[in-house]
Tab-separated table of C-alpha atoms and ligand atoms in Angstrom:
chain	number	residue	atom	x	y	z
A	1	MET	CA	9.352	-20.009	-35.562
A	2	LEU	CA	9.772	-23.062	-36.875
A	3	SER	CA	10.836	-23.184	-40.543
A	4	SER	CA	10.172	-26.146	-42.961
A	5	SER	CA	13.315	-27.830	-42.493
A	6	THR	CA	12.039	-29.217	-39.456
A	7	TYR	CA	10.237	-31.336	-41.837
A	8	PRO	CA	11.893	-34.756	-43.457
A	9	ILE	CA	11.878	-34.192	-47.641
A	10	GLY	CA	12.414	-31.725	-49.302
A	11	THR	CA	15.094	-28.918	-49.140
A	12	PRO	CA	14.094	-25.971	-46.773
A	13	GLY	CA	13.067	-22.960	-48.797
A	14	GLN	CA	11.950	-24.936	-52.179
A	15	PRO	CA	8.726	-25.973	-52.983
A	16	TRP	CA	8.903	-30.092	-53.773
A	17	GLY	CA	9.709	-31.740	-57.255
A	18	ASP	CA	8.082	-35.277	-58.564
A	19	THR	CA	11.142	-36.751	-56.509
A	20	GLU	CA	10.251	-35.281	-53.205
A	21	ARG	CA	6.228	-36.151	-53.796
A	22	ALA	CA	7.181	-39.864	-55.048
A	23	GLU	CA	9.182	-39.746	-51.443
A	24	TRP	CA	6.291	-38.335	-49.745
A	25	ARG	CA	4.241	-41.046	-51.310
A	26	ALA	CA	6.834	-43.864	-51.153
A	27	ARG	CA	6.578	-43.418	-46.527
A	28	GLN	CA	2.763	-43.306	-46.789
A	29	VAL	CA	1.805	-46.803	-45.347
A	30	ARG	CA	-2.007	-48.153	-46.044
A	31	ARG	CA	-3.700	-48.647	-42.189
A	32	ARG	CA	-7.232	-49.670	-42.856
A	33	SER	CA	-9.213	-50.949	-45.720
A	34	TYR	CA	-11.610	-48.763	-47.918
A	35	VAL	CA	-13.671	-51.821	-49.608
A	36	ASP	CA	-13.332	-53.962	-45.359
A	37	GLU	CA	-14.890	-50.527	-43.983
A	38	VAL	CA	-16.726	-48.167	-46.208
A	39	ALA	CA	-17.987	-49.658	-49.424
A	40	ARG	CA	-19.460	-52.901	-47.847
A	41	ALA	CA	-21.318	-50.296	-45.251
A	42	ILE	CA	-22.206	-48.944	-48.714
A	43	ASP	CA	-23.492	-52.026	-49.930
A	44	ARG	CA	-25.689	-52.885	-47.133
A	45	LEU	CA	-27.707	-49.433	-47.962
A	46	ARG	CA	-28.728	-51.059	-51.122
A	47	ASP	CA	-31.506	-52.463	-49.837
A	48	ARG	CA	-33.028	-48.560	-48.858
A	49	PHE	CA	-31.075	-46.249	-51.523
A	50	ASP	CA	-29.962	-46.820	-54.825
A	51	ILE	CA	-26.308	-47.359	-55.164
A	52	ALA	CA	-24.289	-44.811	-58.032
A	53	PRO	CA	-20.615	-46.088	-59.179
A	54	TYR	CA	-19.285	-41.969	-60.274
A	55	GLY	CA	-15.834	-43.310	-61.352
A	56	GLN	CA	-12.416	-44.559	-60.374
A	57	LEU	CA	-9.252	-43.753	-59.025
A	58	ASP	CA	-6.810	-45.529	-60.654
A	59	TYR	CA	-3.234	-45.553	-58.450
A	60	PRO	CA	-1.402	-48.821	-59.686
A	61	PRO	CA	-1.580	-51.456	-58.835
A	62	GLU	CA	-4.638	-49.944	-56.986
A	63	GLN	CA	-7.930	-48.534	-57.990
A	64	PHE	CA	-10.733	-47.491	-56.135
A	65	GLU	CA	-13.875	-47.225	-57.122
A	66	LEU	CA	-16.048	-44.172	-55.648
A	67	PHE	CA	-19.814	-44.485	-54.865
A	68	ALA	CA	-22.364	-42.056	-54.230
A	69	VAL	CA	-25.829	-42.679	-52.365
A	70	ARG	CA	-29.226	-41.580	-53.772
A	71	SER	CA	-32.854	-41.278	-52.969
A	72	ARG	CA	-34.471	-44.370	-54.724
A	73	ASP	CA	-37.983	-42.640	-55.501
A	74	TRP	CA	-35.237	-39.670	-57.051
A	75	ASN	CA	-38.574	-36.629	-57.402
A	76	HIS	CA	-37.066	-34.200	-59.561
A	77	ALA	CA	-40.259	-31.767	-57.697
A	78	LEU	CA	-38.127	-32.156	-54.742
A	79	PRO	CA	-34.636	-30.057	-53.748
A	80	ILE	CA	-31.486	-31.526	-53.547
A	81	VAL	CA	-29.926	-32.267	-49.986
A	82	LEU	CA	-25.416	-33.292	-50.940
A	83	VAL	CA	-23.865	-34.482	-48.187
A	84	THR	CA	-19.511	-35.272	-49.113
A	85	GLY	CA	-17.417	-36.987	-46.705
A	86	GLY	CA	-13.664	-38.461	-46.247
A	87	VAL	CA	-13.093	-35.309	-48.626
A	88	HIS	CA	-10.111	-35.322	-46.259
A	89	GLY	CA	-9.705	-39.357	-46.269
A	90	TYR	CA	-7.958	-38.878	-42.185
A	91	GLU	CA	-11.162	-37.523	-41.140
A	92	THR	CA	-12.429	-40.744	-40.054
A	93	SER	CA	-16.040	-39.060	-38.571
A	94	GLY	CA	-16.934	-37.362	-42.164
A	95	VAL	CA	-17.002	-40.858	-43.683
A	96	HIS	CA	-19.091	-42.723	-41.218
A	97	GLY	CA	-20.723	-39.636	-40.227
A	98	ALA	CA	-21.875	-39.311	-43.606
A	99	LEU	CA	-22.802	-43.454	-43.564
A	100	ARG	CA	-24.469	-42.859	-39.824
A	101	PHE	CA	-27.249	-40.372	-40.986
A	102	LEU	CA	-28.027	-42.669	-43.923
A	103	ASP	CA	-28.778	-45.213	-42.193
A	104	ARG	CA	-30.355	-44.246	-39.220
A	105	HIS	CA	-31.965	-40.580	-40.256
A	106	ALA	CA	-32.180	-40.529	-44.260
A	107	GLN	CA	-35.857	-42.093	-43.641
A	108	ASP	CA	-36.621	-38.889	-41.872
A	109	TYR	CA	-36.512	-37.261	-45.461
A	110	ALA	CA	-37.924	-39.885	-47.523
A	111	GLY	CA	-40.644	-38.101	-49.808
A	112	ARG	CA	-38.919	-34.239	-48.168
A	113	VAL	CA	-35.982	-34.216	-50.472
A	114	ASN	CA	-34.283	-35.975	-53.325
A	115	LEU	CA	-30.568	-37.473	-50.994
A	116	LEU	CA	-27.379	-37.482	-52.601
A	117	VAL	CA	-24.431	-38.529	-50.580
A	118	ALA	CA	-21.023	-39.357	-51.408
A	119	PRO	CA	-19.469	-40.511	-47.994
A	120	CYS	CA	-15.701	-41.154	-48.884
A	121	VAL	CA	-14.503	-38.856	-51.431
A	122	SER	CA	-11.210	-40.127	-51.101
A	123	PRO	CA	-10.092	-43.120	-50.491
A	124	TRP	CA	-6.607	-43.935	-51.036
A	125	ALA	CA	-6.211	-40.823	-48.207
A	126	TYR	CA	-8.920	-42.454	-46.285
A	127	GLU	CA	-7.060	-45.873	-46.263
A	128	ARG	CA	-3.077	-43.833	-45.476
A	129	ILE	CA	-4.857	-41.544	-42.591
A	130	HIS	CA	-3.662	-38.325	-44.701
A	131	ARG	CA	-4.989	-35.375	-45.696
A	132	TRP	CA	-3.035	-35.859	-49.487
A	133	ASN	CA	-4.230	-38.062	-52.373
A	134	PRO	CA	-0.513	-40.003	-53.715
A	135	LEU	CA	0.367	-37.005	-56.064
A	136	ALA	CA	0.030	-34.867	-52.669
A	137	LEU	CA	-2.755	-33.106	-53.267
A	138	ASP	CA	-5.332	-31.708	-50.923
A	139	PRO	CA	-8.308	-32.135	-52.711
A	140	ASN	CA	-10.031	-29.622	-50.642
A	141	ARG	CA	-8.049	-27.356	-52.652
A	142	SER	CA	-8.792	-28.764	-55.818
A	143	PHE	CA	-12.651	-27.941	-56.914
A	144	ARG	CA	-12.273	-25.939	-59.691
A	145	ASP	CA	-12.523	-26.469	-63.695
A	146	ASP	CA	-9.842	-28.896	-64.943
A	147	SER	CA	-8.569	-30.076	-61.250
A	148	PRO	CA	-5.546	-32.188	-60.914
A	149	ALA	CA	-7.277	-34.612	-57.814
A	150	ALA	CA	-9.228	-37.044	-59.217
A	151	GLU	CA	-10.989	-37.702	-56.214
A	152	SER	CA	-12.585	-33.148	-56.823
A	153	ALA	CA	-12.651	-34.069	-60.562
A	154	ALA	CA	-14.753	-36.888	-59.990
A	155	LEU	CA	-17.196	-35.174	-57.499
A	156	LEU	CA	-17.526	-32.348	-59.594
A	157	ARG	CA	-18.368	-34.354	-62.480
A	158	LEU	CA	-21.259	-35.775	-60.784
A	159	VAL	CA	-22.497	-32.914	-59.234
A	160	ALA	CA	-21.893	-30.785	-62.413
A	161	PRO	CA	-25.711	-31.361	-63.570
A	162	LEU	CA	-27.270	-30.710	-60.578
A	163	ARG	CA	-25.751	-27.649	-59.257
A	164	ASP	CA	-28.528	-25.166	-58.932
A	165	ALA	CA	-30.750	-27.872	-57.773
A	166	VAL	CA	-28.904	-28.148	-54.937
A	167	LEU	CA	-31.115	-27.039	-51.232
A	168	VAL	CA	-28.612	-27.555	-48.863
A	169	HIS	CA	-24.885	-28.910	-49.319
A	170	ILE	CA	-23.060	-30.125	-46.295
A	171	ASP	CA	-19.648	-31.292	-45.723
A	172	LEU	CA	-18.326	-33.357	-42.793
A	173	HIS	CA	-14.814	-32.527	-41.773
A	174	GLU	CA	-12.457	-32.881	-38.982
A	175	THR	CA	-9.701	-30.469	-37.273
A	176	THR	CA	-7.641	-32.967	-35.608
A	177	ASP	CA	-4.048	-32.708	-33.911
A	178	SER	CA	-2.378	-34.229	-36.469
A	179	ASP	CA	-2.988	-30.771	-38.756
A	180	GLU	CA	-0.701	-29.265	-36.429
A	181	THR	CA	1.809	-32.071	-36.108
A	182	GLU	CA	1.825	-33.286	-39.675
A	183	PHE	CA	0.175	-31.707	-41.999
A	184	ARG	CA	0.664	-27.885	-42.154
A	185	PRO	CA	4.568	-29.008	-41.676
A	186	ALA	CA	4.017	-30.846	-44.571
A	187	LEU	CA	2.510	-28.552	-46.368
A	188	ALA	CA	5.073	-25.895	-45.629
A	189	ALA	CA	7.244	-27.705	-46.435
A	190	ARG	CA	5.444	-29.244	-49.943
A	191	ASP	CA	5.782	-25.082	-51.008
A	192	GLY	CA	8.591	-24.393	-49.667
A	193	ALA	CA	7.076	-21.915	-47.278
A	194	PRO	CA	8.266	-21.412	-43.759
A	195	PHE	CA	6.043	-23.379	-41.028
A	196	GLU	CA	4.212	-21.112	-38.516
A	197	PRO	CA	2.351	-23.093	-35.560
A	198	GLY	CA	-1.317	-22.306	-34.892
A	199	THR	CA	-3.295	-23.931	-32.761
A	200	ILE	CA	-6.116	-26.881	-32.228
A	201	PRO	CA	-9.536	-25.704	-31.018
A	202	ASP	CA	-10.560	-28.091	-28.868
A	203	GLY	CA	-14.467	-28.947	-29.812
A	204	PHE	CA	-16.799	-28.189	-32.998
A	205	TYR	CA	-16.992	-25.690	-35.104
A	206	VAL	CA	-18.784	-24.799	-38.705
A	207	VAL	CA	-17.387	-22.963	-41.592
A	208	GLY	CA	-19.688	-20.701	-43.286
A	209	ASP	CA	-19.244	-19.151	-47.106
A	210	SER	CA	-17.993	-15.268	-46.785
A	211	ASP	CA	-19.909	-14.844	-49.284
A	212	ASN	CA	-23.087	-16.383	-48.293
A	213	PRO	CA	-22.960	-16.199	-44.954
A	214	GLN	CA	-26.439	-17.796	-43.214
A	215	PRO	CA	-25.902	-17.024	-39.855
A	216	ALA	CA	-29.313	-18.567	-38.572
A	217	PHE	CA	-28.389	-21.453	-40.590
A	218	GLN	CA	-24.732	-21.853	-39.357
A	219	GLN	CA	-26.309	-21.172	-35.771
A	220	ALA	CA	-29.102	-23.750	-36.329
A	221	LEU	CA	-26.067	-26.475	-36.933
A	222	ILE	CA	-24.299	-25.491	-33.786
A	223	ALA	CA	-27.397	-25.426	-31.208
A	224	ALA	CA	-28.137	-29.222	-32.674
A	225	VAL	CA	-24.287	-29.903	-32.492
A	226	ALA	CA	-23.832	-28.857	-29.047
A	227	LYS	CA	-26.561	-31.637	-27.729
A	228	VAL	CA	-23.779	-34.412	-28.473
A	229	THR	CA	-20.483	-32.241	-28.225
A	230	HIS	CA	-18.695	-28.967	-26.653
A	231	ILE	CA	-18.233	-26.580	-29.211
A	232	ALA	CA	-14.940	-25.069	-29.980
A	233	PRO	CA	-14.503	-21.693	-28.262
A	234	ALA	CA	-12.631	-18.718	-29.600
A	235	ASP	CA	-8.639	-18.355	-28.811
A	236	ALA	CA	-7.634	-14.988	-27.456
A	237	LYS	CA	-7.275	-13.450	-30.252
A	238	GLY	CA	-11.318	-13.857	-31.016
A	239	GLU	CA	-10.598	-16.696	-33.633
A	240	ILE	CA	-10.351	-20.399	-34.402
A	241	ILE	CA	-7.815	-21.433	-36.580
A	242	GLY	CA	-6.858	-17.812	-37.703
A	243	SER	CA	-10.234	-17.107	-38.582
A	244	PRO	CA	-12.538	-14.130	-36.952
A	245	VAL	CA	-15.466	-15.810	-35.049
A	246	VAL	CA	-18.027	-14.210	-36.380
A	247	ALA	CA	-20.640	-16.486	-33.768
A	248	PRO	CA	-20.498	-18.922	-31.209
A	249	GLY	CA	-18.747	-22.066	-33.574
A	250	VAL	CA	-19.057	-20.416	-36.547
A	251	ILE	CA	-16.180	-19.340	-39.011
A	252	ASN	CA	-16.720	-17.666	-42.572
A	253	TYR	CA	-13.943	-18.327	-45.744
A	254	PRO	CA	-14.337	-17.739	-49.473
A	255	LEU	CA	-15.631	-21.412	-50.189
A	256	LYS	CA	-15.068	-20.523	-53.921
A	257	GLN	CA	-12.246	-18.763	-54.629
A	258	LEU	CA	-10.124	-21.551	-52.339
A	259	GLY	CA	-11.202	-24.656	-54.836
A	260	LEU	CA	-12.727	-25.621	-51.343
A	261	CYS	CA	-15.509	-28.709	-51.622
A	262	ALA	CA	-18.569	-26.933	-50.017
A	263	GLY	CA	-18.159	-24.581	-52.454
A	264	ILE	CA	-19.186	-27.008	-55.295
A	265	THR	CA	-23.257	-26.152	-56.221
A	266	ASN	CA	-24.584	-22.982	-56.270
A	267	ALA	CA	-26.746	-24.386	-52.654
A	268	PRO	CA	-28.780	-21.299	-50.439
A	269	TYR	CA	-27.637	-23.251	-47.788
A	270	THR	CA	-23.873	-25.137	-47.403
A	271	SER	CA	-21.368	-25.708	-44.941
A	272	THR	CA	-18.276	-27.337	-43.557
A	273	THR	CA	-18.363	-29.309	-40.409
A	274	GLU	CA	-15.323	-29.709	-38.085
A	275	VAL	CA	-15.650	-32.440	-35.593
A	276	TYR	CA	-13.124	-32.928	-33.706
A	277	PRO	CA	-11.882	-36.412	-32.142
A	278	ASP	CA	-8.967	-36.075	-30.642
A	279	SER	CA	-10.812	-33.954	-26.949
A	280	PRO	CA	-10.231	-36.060	-24.191
A	281	ARG	CA	-14.050	-35.048	-23.884
A	282	ALA	CA	-15.544	-36.841	-27.158
A	283	THR	CA	-15.584	-40.389	-28.455
A	284	PRO	CA	-15.671	-41.968	-31.976
A	285	GLU	CA	-19.423	-42.205	-31.443
A	286	GLN	CA	-20.287	-38.727	-31.029
A	287	CYS	CA	-18.329	-37.540	-33.313
A	288	ASN	CA	-20.247	-39.448	-35.877
A	289	ALA	CA	-23.361	-38.632	-33.672
A	290	ALA	CA	-22.312	-35.534	-34.386
A	291	GLN	CA	-21.702	-35.299	-37.968
A	292	ALA	CA	-25.221	-36.816	-38.478
A	293	ALA	CA	-27.557	-33.847	-36.365
A	294	ALA	CA	-25.515	-31.338	-38.073
A	295	VAL	CA	-26.608	-32.628	-41.834
A	296	CYS	CA	-30.188	-33.681	-39.459
A	297	ALA	CA	-29.999	-29.671	-38.753
A	298	ALA	CA	-29.566	-28.648	-41.695
A	299	ILE	CA	-32.319	-30.028	-43.678
A	300	ASP	CA	-34.272	-29.312	-41.122
A	301	PHE	CA	-33.462	-25.465	-41.090
A	302	ALA	CA	-33.534	-25.899	-44.963
A	303	LEU	CA	-36.529	-27.068	-45.314
A	304	ALA	CA	-37.976	-24.838	-42.404
A	305	HIS	CA	-36.844	-21.258	-44.329
A	306	PRO	CA	-37.058	-21.782	-48.000
A	307	PRO	CA	-34.976	-19.230	-49.890
A	308	ARG	CA	-37.368	-16.986	-52.190
B	1	ZN	ZN1	-10.679	-31.248	-44.278
């Protein structure tokens, strides 16, 4: 077993304090522009959707404006579809898959649902191609009351008044090779825990809610995405990233208990997508298309199977 001593920051066996977090933050390099690649793309949707700023992240000297995209003719009689991307900023197809859905597919659902899409929940991490926010917090373990992660708190505030009116929530993610080479070792080091190597599955999978698994819904997402990219097989233990595979390409987590984004509403239908962009068999275009296909399949299924 490797230990957290393989990670260059901190003392093995001891959780990080402020000094180590600052050291970690100082090592993060800005690699791309949220304004150029995301905010401008959102702005280009302005003639078809309402753009709703929902908060600002202050990380001096930087500031990031957060944007949600809403159906223009919001109709309180219709169910709400919530799509979130970029909760993990490095997971590029989550952000650009959400934008692709808005640009190419959202119109198909006009008059049938109200769309609320937050394409890039964690822009500082989008720019650094990292998982955490500047405080070395994972936004996707921080969706809880009084969240210490400003990214999570802002999204929670946006969604709180709608929590019981959401029919479907799809949270768009990726599982990458860097999870195993950087992010899991960093997590072990941050928490003073041993790092135990895992395996990265080759292919797409979804994470349902163990408290509300909706197996037919999850399978509809898998069937739709299988037309775009390959689905991750179970490993030799019948697992994907350490969780039992309950159906092809499907694992379940207790979403609310873990503070995961997909647990922020009381939607009857919810799923987290996990695209694998590092496969030699998947292009960035396919990854974005897979995310959009998952969103469409989720809405189609939910509209065809309204909850009682
Ligand atoms: Zn993720």
